[in-house]
Coordinates of C-alpha atoms in Angstrom, one line a residue:
M37 CA 13.6 5.3 -9.3
S38 CA 12.8 1.6 -9.2
V39 CA 10.4 -0.6 -7.3
A40 CA 13.2 -2.1 -5.1
S41 CA 14.2 1.5 -4.1
A42 CA 11.0 1.5 -2.0
N43 CA 11.3 5.3 -2.3
P44 CA 8.4 7.2 -0.7
A45 CA 7.9 8.8 -4.1
L46 CA 5.4 6.2 -5.3
T47 CA 2.5 4.3 -3.6
A48 CA 1.4 1.2 -5.4
V49 CA -1.9 1.1 -7.1
A50 CA -3.3 -2.3 -6.3
P51 CA -6.1 -3.7 -4.1
M52 CA -9.7 -2.7 -4.5
H53 CA -12.4 -1.8 -2.0
P54 CA -16.0 -2.1 -3.0
G55 CA -18.6 0.7 -2.6
P56 CA -22.3 0.0 -2.4
Q57 CA -22.7 0.4 -6.1
S58 CA -19.1 -0.2 -7.2
H59 CA -16.3 -2.7 -7.0
G60 CA -13.6 -1.0 -5.0
R61 CA -10.3 0.9 -5.0
R62 CA -6.7 1.1 -4.1
G63 CA -5.5 -0.4 -0.9
A64 CA -2.3 0.0 0.9
S65 CA 0.7 -1.4 -0.9
P66 CA 4.3 -0.8 -0.3
W67 CA 5.7 -1.3 -3.8
R68 CA 5.7 0.9 -6.7
A69 CA 6.5 0.9 -10.4
V70 CA 6.9 -1.0 -13.6
L71 CA 8.1 -1.3 -17.2
A72 CA 6.9 0.0 -20.5
L73 CA 6.5 -3.3 -22.4
P74 CA 3.3 -5.1 -21.7
A75 CA 4.7 -8.2 -23.3
V76 CA 6.9 -8.8 -20.3
L77 CA 3.9 -9.9 -18.3
A78 CA 4.7 -13.3 -19.6
L79 CA 7.4 -13.3 -17.0
S80 CA 4.8 -14.3 -14.4
A81 CA 4.4 -17.7 -16.1
C82 CA 7.7 -18.6 -17.8
A83 CA 10.5 -16.4 -16.4
G84 CA 13.1 -19.1 -17.3
T85 CA 12.5 -18.5 -21.0
Y86 CA 13.7 -14.9 -20.7
F87 CA 16.9 -15.2 -18.6
K88 CA 20.1 -17.1 -19.1
D89 CA 23.3 -17.2 -17.1
A90 CA 25.9 -14.8 -18.4
S91 CA 29.1 -16.5 -19.6
E92 CA 31.4 -14.8 -17.2
A93 CA 30.8 -12.9 -14.0
P94 CA 33.2 -10.2 -13.1
A95 CA 36.2 -11.5 -11.0
A96 CA 35.8 -8.8 -8.4
P97 CA 32.6 -7.3 -6.9
V98 CA 31.2 -4.5 -9.0
R99 CA 31.1 -1.4 -6.8
H100 CA 30.4 2.3 -7.6
A101 CA 30.8 5.0 -4.9
L102 CA 28.1 7.7 -5.0
D103 CA 30.7 10.3 -6.1
A104 CA 31.8 8.1 -9.0
L105 CA 28.6 6.7 -10.4
P106 CA 28.6 6.5 -14.2
F107 CA 25.2 8.2 -14.2
D108 CA 23.5 11.1 -12.4
G109 CA 19.9 9.7 -12.7
Y110 CA 17.5 7.7 -14.8
W111 CA 13.8 7.4 -15.8
T112 CA 11.6 4.3 -15.6
G113 CA 8.3 3.5 -17.2
V114 CA 5.4 2.0 -15.1
V115 CA 3.1 -0.8 -16.2
F116 CA 0.5 -2.5 -14.2
N117 CA -1.1 -5.7 -15.5
G118 CA -0.2 -4.8 -19.0
A119 CA -1.3 -1.2 -19.0
K120 CA 1.0 1.8 -19.0
I121 CA 0.2 3.9 -15.9
G122 CA 3.1 6.3 -15.3
F123 CA 6.8 7.0 -14.9
T124 CA 9.4 7.5 -12.1
R125 CA 12.6 9.5 -12.1
L126 CA 15.7 9.6 -9.9
Q127 CA 18.4 12.3 -9.8
I128 CA 21.6 12.2 -7.8
R129 CA 23.9 15.1 -7.1
A130 CA 26.8 15.7 -4.7
L131 CA 26.6 18.3 -1.9
D132 CA 29.3 19.4 0.5
D133 CA 30.9 17.3 3.3
D134 CA 30.4 13.8 1.9
E135 CA 26.7 14.5 1.5
F136 CA 24.5 13.6 -1.5
E137 CA 21.0 14.5 -2.6
L138 CA 18.7 11.9 -4.1
R139 CA 15.7 13.6 -5.7
S140 CA 12.9 11.3 -7.0
E141 CA 9.4 11.8 -8.4
A142 CA 6.6 9.7 -9.8
A143 CA 3.5 10.5 -11.8
L144 CA 0.7 8.0 -12.3
R145 CA -2.5 8.4 -14.3
F146 CA -5.1 5.7 -14.8
R147 CA -8.8 5.1 -15.2
F148 CA -10.7 3.4 -12.3
L149 CA -14.4 3.0 -12.0
T150 CA -14.9 5.8 -14.6
V151 CA -12.7 8.1 -12.5
D152 CA -9.5 9.6 -13.9
K153 CA -7.1 9.1 -11.0
R154 CA -3.8 11.1 -10.7
V155 CA -1.0 10.5 -8.3
T156 CA 2.1 12.7 -8.0
L157 CA 4.7 11.9 -5.4
K158 CA 8.1 13.5 -4.7
A159 CA 11.0 12.7 -2.4
V160 CA 14.2 14.4 -1.5
D161 CA 16.7 12.3 0.5
R162 CA 20.0 13.6 1.9
V163 CA 22.5 10.8 2.6
G164 CA 26.1 10.3 3.4
G165 CA 28.5 8.4 1.2
D166 CA 27.6 5.2 3.0
L167 CA 23.9 5.9 2.2
T168 CA 22.9 6.5 5.8
V169 CA 20.2 9.1 6.2
R170 CA 21.0 12.8 7.0
G171 CA 17.5 14.2 6.2
F172 CA 14.5 13.9 3.9
A173 CA 11.3 15.6 2.7
Y174 CA 8.5 13.6 1.1
D175 CA 5.3 14.9 -0.5
Y176 CA 2.4 12.7 -1.5
D177 CA -0.6 13.9 -3.5
L178 CA -3.3 11.2 -4.1
D179 CA -6.4 12.5 -5.9
G180 CA -5.8 16.0 -4.4
N181 CA -5.2 14.8 -0.8
R182 CA -1.8 15.7 0.6
L183 CA 0.6 14.1 3.1
G184 CA 4.0 15.5 3.9
L185 CA 6.9 14.1 5.9
E186 CA 10.1 15.8 7.0
G187 CA 12.9 14.2 8.8
S188 CA 16.5 14.8 10.1
A189 CA 19.1 12.7 11.8
R190 CA 20.4 14.3 15.1
D191 CA 22.5 12.8 17.9
G192 CA 22.0 9.2 16.8
A193 CA 18.2 9.6 16.4
L194 CA 15.8 10.2 13.5
E195 CA 13.2 12.9 14.1
V196 CA 10.2 12.9 11.8
T197 CA 7.3 15.3 11.4
V198 CA 4.2 14.0 9.6
R199 CA 1.6 16.5 8.3
S200 CA -1.8 15.8 6.9
R201 CA -4.3 18.7 6.3
D202 CA -3.6 20.9 9.3
T203 CA -2.7 18.1 11.7
E204 CA 0.9 17.3 12.7
D205 CA 2.4 14.2 14.3
R206 CA 6.0 13.9 15.6
Q207 CA 8.1 10.8 15.8
R208 CA 11.5 10.0 17.2
H209 CA 13.4 6.8 16.4
A210 CA 16.6 5.8 18.1
P211 CA 17.3 2.2 17.0
G212 CA 21.0 2.2 18.0
V213 CA 22.1 1.2 14.5
P214 CA 22.5 3.2 11.2
V215 CA 19.3 4.1 9.4
H216 CA 18.9 4.5 5.7
P217 CA 16.1 6.1 3.7
A218 CA 14.0 3.7 1.6
G219 CA 15.1 5.6 -1.5
V220 CA 18.6 4.0 -1.4
I221 CA 17.5 0.3 -1.6
A222 CA 18.3 0.0 -5.3
L223 CA 21.6 1.7 -4.8
Y224 CA 22.7 -0.2 -1.7
P225 CA 24.2 -3.3 -3.4
V226 CA 25.7 -1.0 -6.1
V227 CA 27.6 1.1 -3.4
H228 CA 28.6 -1.9 -1.2
G229 CA 29.4 -4.4 -4.0
L230 CA 27.6 -6.6 -6.5
A231 CA 28.8 -10.2 -6.6
V232 CA 26.8 -13.4 -6.8
G233 CA 26.2 -14.8 -3.3
R234 CA 26.5 -11.5 -1.5
R235 CA 23.8 -10.7 1.1
Y236 CA 22.9 -7.5 2.9
E237 CA 20.7 -6.7 5.8
Y238 CA 20.1 -3.1 7.0
L239 CA 17.5 -0.8 8.5
I240 CA 15.5 1.8 6.6
Y241 CA 12.9 4.5 7.4
D242 CA 10.0 3.9 5.1
G243 CA 7.9 7.0 4.5
E244 CA 5.0 5.1 3.1
T245 CA 4.4 3.1 6.3
Q246 CA 6.0 5.8 8.6
Q247 CA 8.1 3.3 10.4
L248 CA 11.5 1.6 10.6
A249 CA 11.8 -1.6 8.7
N250 CA 14.4 -4.3 7.9
V251 CA 15.6 -4.9 4.4
A252 CA 17.2 -8.2 3.2
Q253 CA 19.0 -8.4 -0.1
E254 CA 20.8 -11.2 -1.9
V255 CA 22.6 -11.2 -5.3
L256 CA 21.3 -14.4 -6.8
A257 CA 22.8 -14.6 -10.3
F258 CA 24.6 -12.8 -13.2
E259 CA 22.3 -13.1 -16.3
T260 CA 21.5 -11.9 -19.8
S261 CA 18.0 -11.4 -21.2
E262 CA 16.3 -10.3 -24.4
L263 CA 14.5 -7.8 -22.2
F264 CA 17.5 -5.6 -21.5
D265 CA 21.0 -4.8 -23.0
G266 CA 24.1 -6.5 -21.7
P267 CA 24.5 -8.7 -18.6
A268 CA 23.0 -7.8 -15.2
F269 CA 23.0 -9.0 -11.6
R270 CA 19.7 -10.5 -10.4
V271 CA 19.0 -9.1 -6.9
R272 CA 16.2 -10.2 -4.6
T273 CA 14.9 -7.7 -2.1
R274 CA 12.6 -8.5 0.8
L275 CA 10.8 -5.8 2.8
H276 CA 7.5 -5.9 4.7
G277 CA 7.1 -9.5 3.8
Q278 CA 7.1 -8.7 0.0
E279 CA 9.7 -9.7 -2.5
V280 CA 11.0 -7.8 -5.5
T281 CA 13.5 -9.0 -8.1
T282 CA 15.7 -6.4 -9.7
W283 CA 18.3 -6.8 -12.5
I284 CA 21.1 -4.3 -12.1
G285 CA 23.5 -3.6 -14.9
L286 CA 27.3 -3.3 -14.6
D287 CA 26.9 0.5 -14.6
G288 CA 24.7 0.3 -11.4
R289 CA 21.3 1.1 -13.0
P290 CA 18.3 -1.2 -12.5
V291 CA 17.5 -2.3 -16.0
L292 CA 14.4 -4.4 -15.1
E293 CA 12.3 -5.0 -12.0
R294 CA 9.6 -7.4 -11.2
S295 CA 7.1 -7.8 -8.3
M296 CA 3.7 -9.4 -7.6
N297 CA 4.5 -12.3 -10.0
G298 CA 5.2 -10.0 -12.9
V299 CA 2.1 -7.8 -12.5
F300 CA 4.2 -4.8 -11.5
L301 CA 7.2 -4.2 -13.8
S302 CA 9.6 -1.3 -14.3
G303 CA 12.5 -0.6 -16.6
I304 CA 14.8 2.1 -17.9
E305 CA 13.4 4.3 -20.6
S306 CA 14.0 7.8 -22.1
E307 CA 12.5 11.0 -20.6
S308 CA 10.3 11.5 -23.7
M309 CA 8.9 8.0 -23.5
A310 CA 8.3 8.2 -19.7
R311 CA 6.3 11.4 -20.0
R312 CA 4.5 10.6 -23.2
H313 CA 1.7 8.5 -21.4
L314 CA 0.5 11.6 -19.6
T315 CA -0.8 13.0 -22.9
L316 CA -2.7 9.8 -24.0
A317 CA -6.4 10.4 -23.5
A318 CA -7.2 6.7 -23.7
L319 CA -4.7 5.6 -21.0
N320 CA -5.8 2.4 -19.2
K321 CA -9.4 2.6 -20.3
D322 CA -9.8 -1.2 -19.8
E323 CA -9.6 -0.8 -16.0
A324 CA -7.2 -3.7 -15.7
L325 CA -6.7 -2.7 -12.1
L326 CA -10.2 -3.7 -11.1
E327 CA -10.2 -7.0 -12.9
F328 CA -6.9 -8.0 -11.3
S329 CA -8.2 -7.5 -7.8
V330 CA -11.5 -9.6 -8.0
V331 CA -11.4 -13.0 -6.2
R332 CA -13.8 -15.1 -8.3
V333 CA -15.9 -17.9 -6.8
D334 CA -17.6 -21.0 -8.2
R335 CA -21.1 -19.6 -7.9
P336 CA -22.7 -16.2 -7.2
I337 CA -24.0 -15.1 -3.9
V338 CA -27.6 -13.9 -4.2
A339 CA -28.5 -10.8 -2.1
P340 CA -25.1 -10.7 -0.3
R341 CA -26.1 -7.8 1.9
A342 CA -28.7 -10.1 3.6
V343 CA -26.3 -13.0 4.2
S344 CA -26.4 -14.1 7.9
A345 CA -23.7 -16.8 7.8
M346 CA -21.1 -18.0 5.3
T347 CA -18.3 -20.6 5.2
V348 CA -15.6 -20.0 2.6
E349 CA -12.2 -21.6 1.9
L350 CA -9.3 -19.3 1.0
A351 CA -6.2 -20.5 -0.8
G352 CA -3.2 -18.3 -1.4
V353 CA -3.1 -16.8 2.1
D354 CA 0.1 -18.6 3.2
G355 CA 2.1 -16.7 5.7
L356 CA -0.9 -14.7 7.0
Q357 CA -2.4 -15.4 10.3
V358 CA -6.1 -15.0 9.5
P359 CA -8.0 -13.7 12.6
S360 CA -10.4 -16.0 14.4
D361 CA -12.7 -14.4 17.0
A362 CA -16.4 -13.9 18.0
L363 CA -17.3 -12.7 14.4
Q364 CA -15.5 -15.4 12.4
A365 CA -14.0 -18.8 13.1
C366 CA -11.0 -19.6 10.9
A367 CA -8.7 -22.6 10.8
R368 CA -6.0 -23.8 8.4
G369 CA -6.6 -27.1 6.6
D370 CA -5.3 -29.0 3.6
N371 CA -7.0 -26.7 1.1
G372 CA -6.0 -23.4 2.7
V373 CA -7.9 -21.5 5.4
R374 CA -11.6 -22.2 6.1
C375 CA -13.6 -19.4 7.7
T376 CA -17.1 -19.4 9.0
V377 CA -18.4 -15.9 9.3
T378 CA -21.6 -14.9 11.2
R379 CA -23.6 -11.7 11.4
Q380 CA -24.8 -12.5 14.9
V381 CA -22.9 -10.6 17.6
T382 CA -21.5 -12.9 20.3
G383 CA -19.0 -13.0 23.1
G384 CA -17.7 -10.4 25.6
V385 CA -14.8 -8.0 25.1
E386 CA -12.0 -6.9 27.3
P387 CA -11.6 -3.1 26.8
S388 CA -8.4 -1.8 25.3
P389 CA -7.3 1.9 25.2
R390 CA -6.0 1.4 21.7
W391 CA -9.6 1.2 20.3
L392 CA -10.2 4.8 21.5
E393 CA -6.8 6.3 20.3
S394 CA -6.7 9.4 18.1
T395 CA -4.5 8.5 15.1
L396 CA -3.5 10.2 11.9
P397 CA -6.1 8.2 9.8
A398 CA -8.7 8.5 12.6
P399 CA -8.1 11.8 14.5
S400 CA -10.9 11.3 17.1
R401 CA -9.7 14.2 19.3
D402 CA -9.7 16.8 16.5
P403 CA -12.2 19.5 17.4
R404 CA -14.0 19.2 14.1
V405 CA -14.5 15.5 14.5
R406 CA -15.6 15.8 18.1
R407 CA -18.1 18.6 17.2
L408 CA -19.6 16.6 14.3
A409 CA -19.8 13.4 16.4
L410 CA -21.7 15.2 19.2
E411 CA -24.1 16.8 16.6
I412 CA -24.9 13.5 15.0
A413 CA -25.4 11.8 18.3
D414 CA -27.4 14.6 20.0
G415 CA -30.3 13.2 22.0
L416 CA -29.4 9.5 21.4
A417 CA -29.1 7.5 24.6
S418 CA -27.6 4.1 23.4
D419 CA -24.5 3.2 21.5
T420 CA -26.6 1.2 19.1
A421 CA -28.5 4.3 18.1
R422 CA -25.3 6.3 17.8
V423 CA -23.7 3.8 15.5
E424 CA -26.8 3.7 13.3
A425 CA -26.7 7.5 13.2
L426 CA -23.0 7.7 12.2
V427 CA -23.5 5.2 9.4
A428 CA -26.6 7.1 8.2
W429 CA -24.8 10.4 8.2
I430 CA -21.9 9.1 6.2
G431 CA -24.3 7.6 3.7
T432 CA -26.1 10.9 3.3
N433 CA -23.2 13.3 3.3
V434 CA -20.3 11.6 1.7
E435 CA -20.2 11.0 -2.0
Q436 CA -19.1 7.4 -2.8
T437 CA -16.4 7.6 -5.4
A438 CA -12.9 6.1 -6.0
V439 CA -10.9 8.7 -4.2
D440 CA -7.8 8.0 -2.1
V441 CA -7.5 9.7 1.3
F442 CA -4.9 9.8 4.1
S443 CA -7.3 10.6 7.0
A444 CA -10.8 11.2 8.1
L445 CA -10.1 14.9 7.8
D446 CA -9.7 14.5 4.0
V447 CA -13.2 13.1 3.9
L448 CA -14.7 15.9 6.0
V449 CA -13.2 18.5 3.7
T450 CA -13.9 16.9 0.4
R451 CA -17.0 14.9 1.3
K452 CA -15.8 12.2 -1.1
A453 CA -14.5 8.8 -0.2
E454 CA -14.6 5.1 -0.8
C455 CA -14.5 2.3 1.8
Q456 CA -11.2 3.2 3.5
G457 CA -12.1 6.8 3.8
N458 CA -15.6 6.0 5.0
T459 CA -14.2 3.7 7.6
Y460 CA -11.6 6.2 8.8
L461 CA -14.3 8.8 9.2
Y462 CA -16.7 6.4 11.0
T463 CA -13.9 5.2 13.3
A464 CA -12.8 8.8 14.2
L465 CA -16.5 9.7 15.0
A466 CA -17.2 6.6 17.0
R467 CA -14.0 6.9 19.1
A468 CA -14.9 10.6 19.7
L469 CA -18.2 9.3 21.2
G470 CA -16.3 6.8 23.4
I471 CA -17.3 3.8 21.3
P472 CA -14.2 1.5 21.0
T473 CA -13.6 0.9 17.3
R474 CA -11.0 -0.7 15.2
V475 CA -10.4 -0.7 11.4
V476 CA -10.3 -4.1 9.7
N477 CA -9.4 -5.1 6.1
G478 CA -10.2 -8.1 4.0
L479 CA -12.6 -9.4 1.4
A480 CA -16.3 -8.7 0.9
Y481 CA -18.6 -10.0 -1.8
S482 CA -19.6 -7.5 -4.6
E483 CA -22.6 -8.3 -6.8
L484 CA -21.3 -6.0 -9.6
A485 CA -17.8 -7.6 -9.5
G486 CA -19.2 -11.1 -9.4
G487 CA -16.8 -12.1 -6.6
F488 CA -15.0 -11.0 -3.5
V489 CA -13.1 -7.7 -3.6
W490 CA -10.7 -6.1 -1.2
H491 CA -12.5 -4.0 1.3
T492 CA -12.2 -2.0 4.5
W493 CA -14.8 -1.7 7.3
A494 CA -14.9 -1.3 11.1
E495 CA -15.7 -3.3 14.2
S496 CA -17.1 -1.5 17.2
V497 CA -17.8 -2.6 20.8
V498 CA -21.6 -2.1 21.4
D499 CA -23.2 -3.3 24.6
G500 CA -20.0 -5.2 25.5
R501 CA -19.8 -7.1 22.2
W502 CA -18.0 -6.7 18.9
R503 CA -20.2 -5.6 16.1
R504 CA -19.1 -5.5 12.4
V505 CA -20.0 -2.1 11.0
D506 CA -19.7 -1.2 7.2
P507 CA -20.4 2.5 6.6
T508 CA -19.7 2.0 2.9
F509 CA -22.6 -0.5 2.6
G510 CA -24.7 1.5 5.0
Q511 CA -24.7 -1.4 7.5
A512 CA -24.8 -0.8 11.2
I513 CA -24.5 -4.6 11.5
A514 CA -22.7 -5.7 8.4
D515 CA -23.5 -8.9 6.5
A516 CA -21.5 -12.2 6.8
T517 CA -19.8 -12.0 3.4
H518 CA -17.1 -9.9 5.1
V519 CA -13.9 -12.0 5.7
K520 CA -11.4 -10.2 7.9
L521 CA -7.8 -10.8 7.0
L522 CA -6.0 -8.0 9.0
E523 CA -6.8 -5.5 11.7
G524 CA -5.2 -2.0 11.5
E525 CA -5.5 1.4 10.0
T526 CA -1.9 2.3 9.2
L527 CA 0.1 1.3 6.1
A528 CA 2.5 -0.6 8.3
E529 CA -0.3 -2.7 9.6
L530 CA -1.7 -3.2 6.1
A531 CA 1.6 -4.1 4.4
P532 CA 1.3 -8.0 4.8
M533 CA -1.9 -7.9 2.7
A534 CA -0.2 -6.3 -0.4
G535 CA 1.5 -9.6 -1.4
L536 CA -1.9 -11.4 -1.5
I537 CA -3.4 -9.3 -4.3
G538 CA -3.8 -11.5 -7.4
R539 CA -3.0 -14.7 -5.5
V540 CA -6.0 -15.4 -3.3
Q541 CA -8.6 -18.0 -4.5
A542 CA -12.0 -18.6 -2.8
R543 CA -14.5 -21.5 -2.7
L544 CA -17.9 -21.1 -1.2
V545 CA -18.8 -23.9 1.1
A546 CA -22.1 -22.7 2.5
V547 CA -24.2 -19.5 2.5
Q548 CA -27.3 -18.6 4.5

C-alpha cells in the first residue's frame, strides 16, 4: 500500500494540538506512509540531484490488467521526518465474476509527548476489473478507539454504514458516474496505462473523510534514480488539495512515494524489514513529530493565556481562505495573511441549524450526552454559566493526554483526550443544551513549544454573540493567541489544512 493509494488503511500522523501542559497531537491528514531510508529526506531540498530522465521510454503505454499483474502484493516501510514509524501492506487476489479483492493493512508505532502511540488500520476492497467499487470494509484503531465502515454498490448507488462505539450512521451516494475505492489510486494508472503525458480524472469514495472526492493524476516523466532499481514513471496525484508524487516501476509497483515536501516518504521493502520496527524499543524517541509541527516566531509571547489582542502575519497559507469575522480580522497582503485576533466578544449572529446538529464527532442527541449535559447544567440559568460549567467539568474529569479519538463518546468512555477530543465533547454537550456551537481549527501559542502549534477549539453563541471557548486550556472565553484557519469537525472539512503542516511561518506584529 502506498501514499497515493489513499487507502483507508492508514491515517497520517501529522499536525499537533497543544494541551494546557503539552504541545499537541495528531490532526486530521489524508495521506499516509513513507520509506525506510531517512537519507531520502534530502529530497525536500534537492530532488533534481536524485532523478534523471531515463534514456528510452516504452514505445507503447505500460498496462497491467488486474488478472495479469506481475505481483500479488507488496510491503512498504514508513518514515516520517527521518524516523521509522511503521509499515503498510497490500495483497491482491482474484475472486469470481471479474471481481478482485484488495486487502491492505498498516501498523504505526511512535513516541509522542512521552506516550507510546499505536495505530492499526485494515481495509478490504472488492472491485471489478476496471477498479470500480463493488464493496468494502474498513477498520480503524487509533489508540484503542475504533471506527468501522462497510459499503456496497447497488443499483448505481453506494450505500455506506459508519460505526463508532455503539452509534451508527448511514450514507447513500448516487453521483451518476462510476465510483472507485481510494485504495486503487496507485493501481489506476497501472491498469489504464502508464505513458508520459497521460492524465486521468475519476471519482473515489474516501473512507478517511467519509465522502466522495475527485482524483486527478498525470504521468509526468520516465526516470531513473539511485533511490530505486530500474526506470520508473513519475506520477503526480492530487486529492483534497494535496499532492503526492509516486514513482511506479515497469512491473506496476510504486517503488517510491513522496508527499509534504519529502517529510512523508514510502518505498518497497521486504516483509521482515517492514515488521522489524515493531520490536524496536527505542523507536522514534526523538519525537520528531512534535518538532516538525511547531510554527516558530521571532519572540516569545509572555503569559499567552492572558493575551487580549494579537496581530500576526502568516506566510505559507496560500490557497486557504483564512476566516475573517467578529473574533478575528484577516486580510491578504504582500507578506501573506495578516490577522488581528481579539478576546472581546463583538457582533450579532444569525442562527443556523447546523450549529445544533448531532454528528458522529459530536453526537449531541445521544442519551448519554444529553443526560450528562443536563446534570452539569442543573440549576444554571444563563448560557454563560452553562459554558463555564461544561469547561470546568471537562477540566476535572478528562485526563489530558495525547490520545486520538473519533467522537465525543470515545472521550466519555475512556475519560482521556487532547484538544480535538475535548472540543468534540464540549461541542456535543453544548449543542445538547441548545447552545449553538461549531468546531474550529488553527494555531494557538504554546509556552512549552515556544511557538504556535496546531490546535482545535470551539466557538459558541452566547447572548447572541460568538465566543471563543477552549476546553483544553480551561477557558470559557479563550485568549487571543488562537488564530482560526478552518471551521469544521469532519476529516473532509479538515483536509485543506493537512498541506499546511511544516510550511506555515509566523511573525508577531503586536501582542496585548
